[in-house]
Amino acid sequence: DELLHECLRKEKSRALREPAPFARQTGYETEIPHEKLTIAQARKGTPAQRPVRVYADGIFDLFHSGHARALMQAKNVFPNTYLIVGVCSDELTHKLKGYTVMTEDERYEALRHCRYVDEVVRDAPWTLTPEFLKKHKIDFVAHDDIPYTSAGSEDVYKDIKEAGMFVATQRTEGISTSDVITRIVRDYDIYVRRNLQRGYTARELNVGFIKNKYRLQNQVDKMKETVRTVEEKSKHFVNRVEEKSQDLIHKWEEKSREFIGNFLELFGPDSTWRAIQERSGRMLQALSPYSSPRGSPSSSPTRRRSVSPDSLPPAASPPSSPSYPKKRNRSSIKAASGY
């Protein structure tokens, strides 16, 4: 037993360092008796030298995480499982399902390097026959429980289910080979332009005469990207200007309120300026002579003394007109002169 366990440990260690082997054309050969197991016996556990041989088949085109998760479930459906994976050939797949992206050899190698796979069967049959199950000593077949309609059958796993050899796995939602291909077809132009930029020729991409179209489209996309960049920078600039404007408006409002407050404090009804004026007025009244303007009451606290008319000095008479000698007649002038 210790030797057997050591051999199994080395086998598992080798499986992590090397790809899974291909199944022999002659099938599985062993000296250990291979008795048929029930699901209850398999779930309870089997001896180390007698693992439960579980078979899972498929196309496995564009091998993805959904495939890997299904194989992980098949590997862990029983405590001691030896997982055999069958991969259908290109010829059979193209005939019954459709064209594949990867070739059969590429699909074989993808499965050989999956950590959950212990053995790969090349050119696997589309429908499992009793002869195939016996040849590879298969105990159970793992697949999702959805009826698989193909090759004129409502469910290719119908006979396996009726024989009690079927164990169900769960599909991974959101990922499938068809989904991946749909993404590529949907964004076909993007991937063609990407590969042209990476050095693939138009002939290799089977685009031929539309190469110039993609070159022009690339230039248009670059222009769009440039415009988008300019728009983003413009928006950033406008946002900064708006922020600065808001700051200036707030500062202006603060200064305005401060100016108005100072003005009202200085010139308002109870302002400092009015108090200064009143104080100045009182000082001027204290320093000015006690006289008041004509026709107005005196601002002096004492009245002027009354003056009598007799005490006034005599009024000056108006100046007299100058006296000139009277004219004499001509005869008197002659008598005076002796003529």
XYZ file of C-alpha atoms in Angstrom:
339
model
C 0.000 0.000 0.000
C 2.766 2.470 0.833
C 4.409 1.782 -2.520
C 1.083 2.312 -4.294
C 0.450 5.603 -2.509
C 3.962 6.764 -3.400
C 3.346 5.923 -7.037
C 0.089 7.868 -6.995
C 1.774 10.856 -5.345
C 4.464 10.884 -8.024
C 1.797 10.590 -10.699
C -0.038 13.634 -9.347
C 3.207 15.561 -9.067
C 4.068 14.706 -12.663
C 0.608 15.829 -13.776
C 1.275 19.328 -12.405
C 4.609 19.579 -14.246
C 3.696 17.950 -17.554
C 0.679 18.056 -19.883
C -1.894 15.299 -19.653
C -1.178 12.276 -21.873
C -3.283 11.181 -24.817
C -5.387 8.068 -24.407
C -4.082 4.948 -26.064
C -5.693 3.811 -29.262
C -6.263 0.410 -27.684
C -8.004 1.898 -24.689
C -7.376 1.588 -20.974
C -5.474 -1.497 -19.881
C -4.890 -2.465 -16.246
C -4.278 -5.556 -14.216
C -6.514 -4.300 -11.436
C -10.073 -5.619 -11.769
C -12.411 -2.896 -12.957
C -15.774 -3.520 -11.389
C -18.759 -1.338 -12.126
C -19.481 1.321 -9.477
C -22.694 2.941 -8.384
C -22.895 6.676 -7.723
C -23.285 5.963 -4.008
C -20.094 3.897 -3.967
C -18.210 6.540 -5.943
C -19.312 9.328 -3.603
C -18.370 7.286 -0.582
C -14.829 6.962 -1.899
C -12.793 4.317 -3.621
C -9.358 2.846 -2.992
C -6.428 4.888 -4.234
C -5.578 2.287 -6.873
C -9.148 2.338 -8.139
C -10.119 5.944 -8.993
C -13.537 6.686 -10.463
C -13.064 7.164 -14.203
C -15.206 10.134 -15.287
C -15.541 11.118 -18.936
C -16.393 14.627 -20.225
C -16.530 15.477 -23.919
C -16.970 18.555 -26.057
C -15.577 20.766 -28.829
C -13.729 23.182 -26.520
C -13.219 25.789 -29.231
C -11.609 29.000 -27.951
C -11.027 27.294 -24.595
C -12.262 29.677 -21.889
C -13.104 29.830 -18.199
C -16.535 28.263 -18.731
C -14.865 25.138 -20.089
C -12.348 25.082 -17.251
C -15.046 25.425 -14.576
C -17.046 22.547 -16.077
C -13.953 20.326 -16.015
C -13.185 21.389 -12.453
C -16.670 20.257 -11.394
C -16.221 16.947 -13.209
C -12.865 16.413 -11.518
C -14.321 17.050 -8.060
C -17.635 15.241 -8.436
C -16.143 12.280 -6.492
C -13.380 12.132 -3.871
C -11.103 10.027 -6.064
C -11.588 10.949 -9.731
C -9.580 10.271 -12.857
C -10.868 12.725 -15.494
C -10.832 11.712 -19.162
C -11.737 14.428 -21.698
C -12.843 13.598 -25.233
C -12.335 16.201 -27.991
C -14.138 15.862 -31.329
C -12.175 16.237 -34.557
C -12.508 19.086 -37.059
C -14.173 16.872 -39.643
C -16.892 15.655 -37.273
C -17.449 19.084 -35.710
C -17.709 20.946 -39.033
C -20.186 18.365 -40.242
C -22.497 18.270 -37.221
C -22.063 21.633 -35.505
C -20.189 24.187 -37.553
C -16.836 25.738 -38.335
C -14.335 26.160 -35.511
C -11.837 28.943 -34.892
C -9.139 26.628 -33.509
C -7.946 23.506 -35.245
C -8.334 20.113 -33.616
C -4.635 19.977 -32.688
C -4.887 23.384 -30.993
C -7.950 22.227 -29.094
C -6.218 18.993 -28.040
C -3.253 20.932 -26.654
C -5.507 23.389 -24.823
C -7.111 20.485 -22.953
C -3.806 18.747 -22.231
C -2.623 21.840 -20.355
C -5.694 22.188 -18.152
C -4.779 21.230 -14.578
C -7.990 19.214 -14.021
C -7.485 16.885 -17.008
C -5.770 13.523 -16.525
C -6.117 12.156 -20.053
C -7.269 13.390 -23.498
C -9.091 11.276 -26.082
C -8.554 12.558 -29.636
C -11.234 12.218 -32.324
C -13.913 11.500 -29.744
C -17.288 10.171 -30.967
C -20.324 12.469 -31.171
C -22.592 9.898 -29.527
C -21.248 7.568 -26.843
C -21.625 3.879 -27.542
C -21.346 0.962 -25.100
C -18.228 -0.181 -26.985
C -16.509 3.201 -26.420
C -17.433 3.217 -22.717
C -16.093 -0.282 -22.266
C -12.909 0.429 -24.207
C -11.912 3.307 -21.898
C -13.373 1.726 -18.735
C -15.602 4.786 -18.156
C -17.652 4.755 -14.968
C -19.614 8.005 -15.370
C -20.146 10.777 -17.917
C -20.178 14.428 -16.792
C -22.003 17.199 -18.654
C -24.530 19.950 -17.937
C -28.074 18.688 -17.522
C -29.585 20.661 -20.434
C -30.749 18.251 -23.193
C -28.202 18.369 -26.021
C -30.112 18.176 -29.278
C -27.902 17.089 -32.184
C -27.454 14.492 -34.901
C -31.183 13.816 -35.088
C -31.463 13.111 -31.358
C -33.360 15.120 -28.776
C -30.609 14.423 -26.262
C -27.356 12.637 -27.146
C -26.915 11.756 -23.444
C -30.331 10.111 -23.120
C -28.994 6.540 -23.012
C -26.288 7.490 -20.510
C -28.874 9.068 -18.197
C -31.123 6.018 -18.424
C -28.171 3.771 -17.551
C -27.512 5.760 -14.339
C -24.048 6.810 -15.519
C -24.715 10.561 -15.860
C -23.458 13.213 -13.401
C -24.531 16.809 -13.959
C -22.322 19.896 -13.934
C -23.407 23.552 -13.968
C -22.882 25.905 -16.888
C -21.123 29.213 -16.306
C -23.455 32.044 -17.260
C -22.168 34.896 -19.398
C -19.349 33.041 -21.138
C -19.393 30.666 -24.068
C -17.622 30.176 -27.382
C -20.598 31.702 -29.180
C -20.450 34.765 -26.911
C -16.751 35.279 -27.648
C -17.308 34.981 -31.409
C -20.235 37.407 -31.172
C -17.986 40.002 -29.551
C -15.446 39.621 -32.355
C -18.087 39.897 -35.074
C -19.709 42.886 -33.409
C -16.413 44.794 -33.188
C -15.041 43.427 -36.473
C -13.793 46.801 -37.766
C -11.887 47.489 -34.562
C -10.035 44.178 -34.648
C -9.244 44.460 -38.369
C -7.752 47.913 -37.903
C -5.846 46.761 -34.827
C -4.259 43.863 -36.715
C -3.452 46.054 -39.731
C -1.616 48.394 -37.376
C 0.261 45.415 -35.895
C 1.653 44.433 -39.285
C -0.828 41.892 -40.642
C -1.458 42.243 -44.363
C -4.829 42.825 -45.970
C -4.502 39.413 -47.657
C -3.924 37.693 -44.299
C -6.977 39.431 -42.871
C -8.981 38.777 -46.052
C -9.983 42.455 -46.306
C -8.321 43.246 -49.667
C -9.829 46.295 -51.360
C -11.254 47.807 -48.160
C -7.825 48.438 -46.642
C -7.963 52.090 -47.725
C -11.339 52.377 -46.036
C -9.843 51.281 -42.724
C -6.871 53.605 -43.173
C -9.284 56.498 -43.689
C -11.351 55.342 -40.745
C -8.236 55.329 -38.571
C -7.548 58.933 -39.548
C -11.147 59.875 -38.780
C -10.887 58.179 -35.385
C -7.667 60.060 -34.647
C -9.379 63.333 -35.552
C -12.297 62.436 -33.299
C -9.902 61.658 -30.479
C -8.127 64.987 -31.034
C -11.440 66.867 -30.987
C -12.478 64.986 -27.862
C -9.209 65.907 -26.174
C -9.611 69.572 -27.138
C -13.180 69.555 -25.833
C -12.074 68.096 -22.519
C -9.308 70.681 -22.185
C -11.754 73.466 -23.121
C -14.232 72.269 -20.530
C -11.465 72.193 -17.950
C -10.431 75.742 -18.885
C -14.018 77.007 -18.748
C -14.495 75.381 -15.360
C -11.381 77.069 -14.057
C -12.539 80.446 -15.430
C -15.933 79.959 -13.794
C -14.277 79.126 -10.485
C -12.068 82.222 -10.733
C -15.090 84.349 -11.684
C -17.017 83.069 -8.695
C -14.087 83.903 -6.429
C -13.857 87.417 -7.880
C -17.615 87.939 -7.472
C -17.484 86.801 -3.849
C -14.552 89.088 -3.125
C -16.296 92.005 -4.862
C -19.438 91.404 -2.820
C -17.415 91.316 0.398
C -15.603 94.552 -0.509
C -18.898 96.195 -1.525
C -20.538 95.289 1.770
C -17.480 96.545 3.623
C -17.491 99.846 1.664
C -21.228 100.390 2.200
C -20.876 99.627 5.883
C -18.007 102.085 6.253
C -19.956 104.748 4.294
C -23.036 104.352 6.473
C -20.935 104.409 9.596
C -19.309 107.620 8.434
C -22.244 109.501 6.818
C -25.384 107.871 8.227
C -27.915 109.419 10.694
C -25.787 108.396 13.658
C -22.566 108.743 11.755
C -19.186 109.826 12.995
C -19.088 112.598 10.358
C -22.303 114.171 11.712
C -20.920 114.081 15.235
C -17.737 115.745 14.015
C -19.774 118.504 12.251
C -21.860 119.189 15.342
C -18.771 119.343 17.514
C -17.085 121.704 15.043
C -20.177 123.939 14.926
C -20.203 124.323 18.667
C -16.517 125.222 18.678
C -17.026 127.876 15.958
C -19.948 129.410 17.887
C -17.795 129.625 20.986
C -14.996 131.407 19.100
C -17.131 133.822 16.924
C -18.164 137.561 18.106
C -21.640 138.075 19.515
C -23.311 139.448 16.402
C -25.989 138.086 14.258
C -26.926 138.722 10.715
C -29.378 141.549 9.849
C -32.962 140.595 10.297
C -32.173 137.555 12.355
C -32.206 137.139 16.083
C -28.867 137.312 17.811
C -27.199 134.073 18.533
C -25.439 135.709 21.501
C -26.793 134.991 24.944
C -26.763 138.795 25.747
C -28.475 141.628 23.866
C -26.812 144.771 22.487
C -27.321 148.004 24.463
C -29.882 150.426 23.028
C -28.448 153.751 21.746
C -30.469 157.053 21.885
C -30.634 159.339 18.868
C -29.165 162.276 20.890
C -26.053 160.407 21.633
C -25.385 159.820 17.976
C -22.922 162.229 16.276
C -24.426 164.794 13.928
C -25.017 163.589 10.481
C -22.723 164.971 7.902
C -24.324 167.306 5.385
C -24.148 166.387 1.766
C -21.333 168.123 -0.099
C -22.297 171.395 -1.810
C -21.823 171.930 -5.488
C -18.879 174.195 -6.445
C -19.634 177.949 -7.002
C -18.674 179.616 -10.217
C -18.577 183.476 -10.926
C -21.632 184.829 -12.542
C -21.512 185.906 -16.142
C -21.412 189.589 -16.933
C -22.879 191.196 -19.955
C -20.795 192.575 -22.738
C -21.346 196.295 -21.879
C -20.198 195.880 -18.326
C -17.130 194.152 -19.530
C -16.277 196.926 -21.896
C -16.771 199.599 -19.180
C -14.491 197.710 -16.885
C -11.815 197.441 -19.462
C -11.902 201.136 -20.468
C -12.971 200.627 -24.002
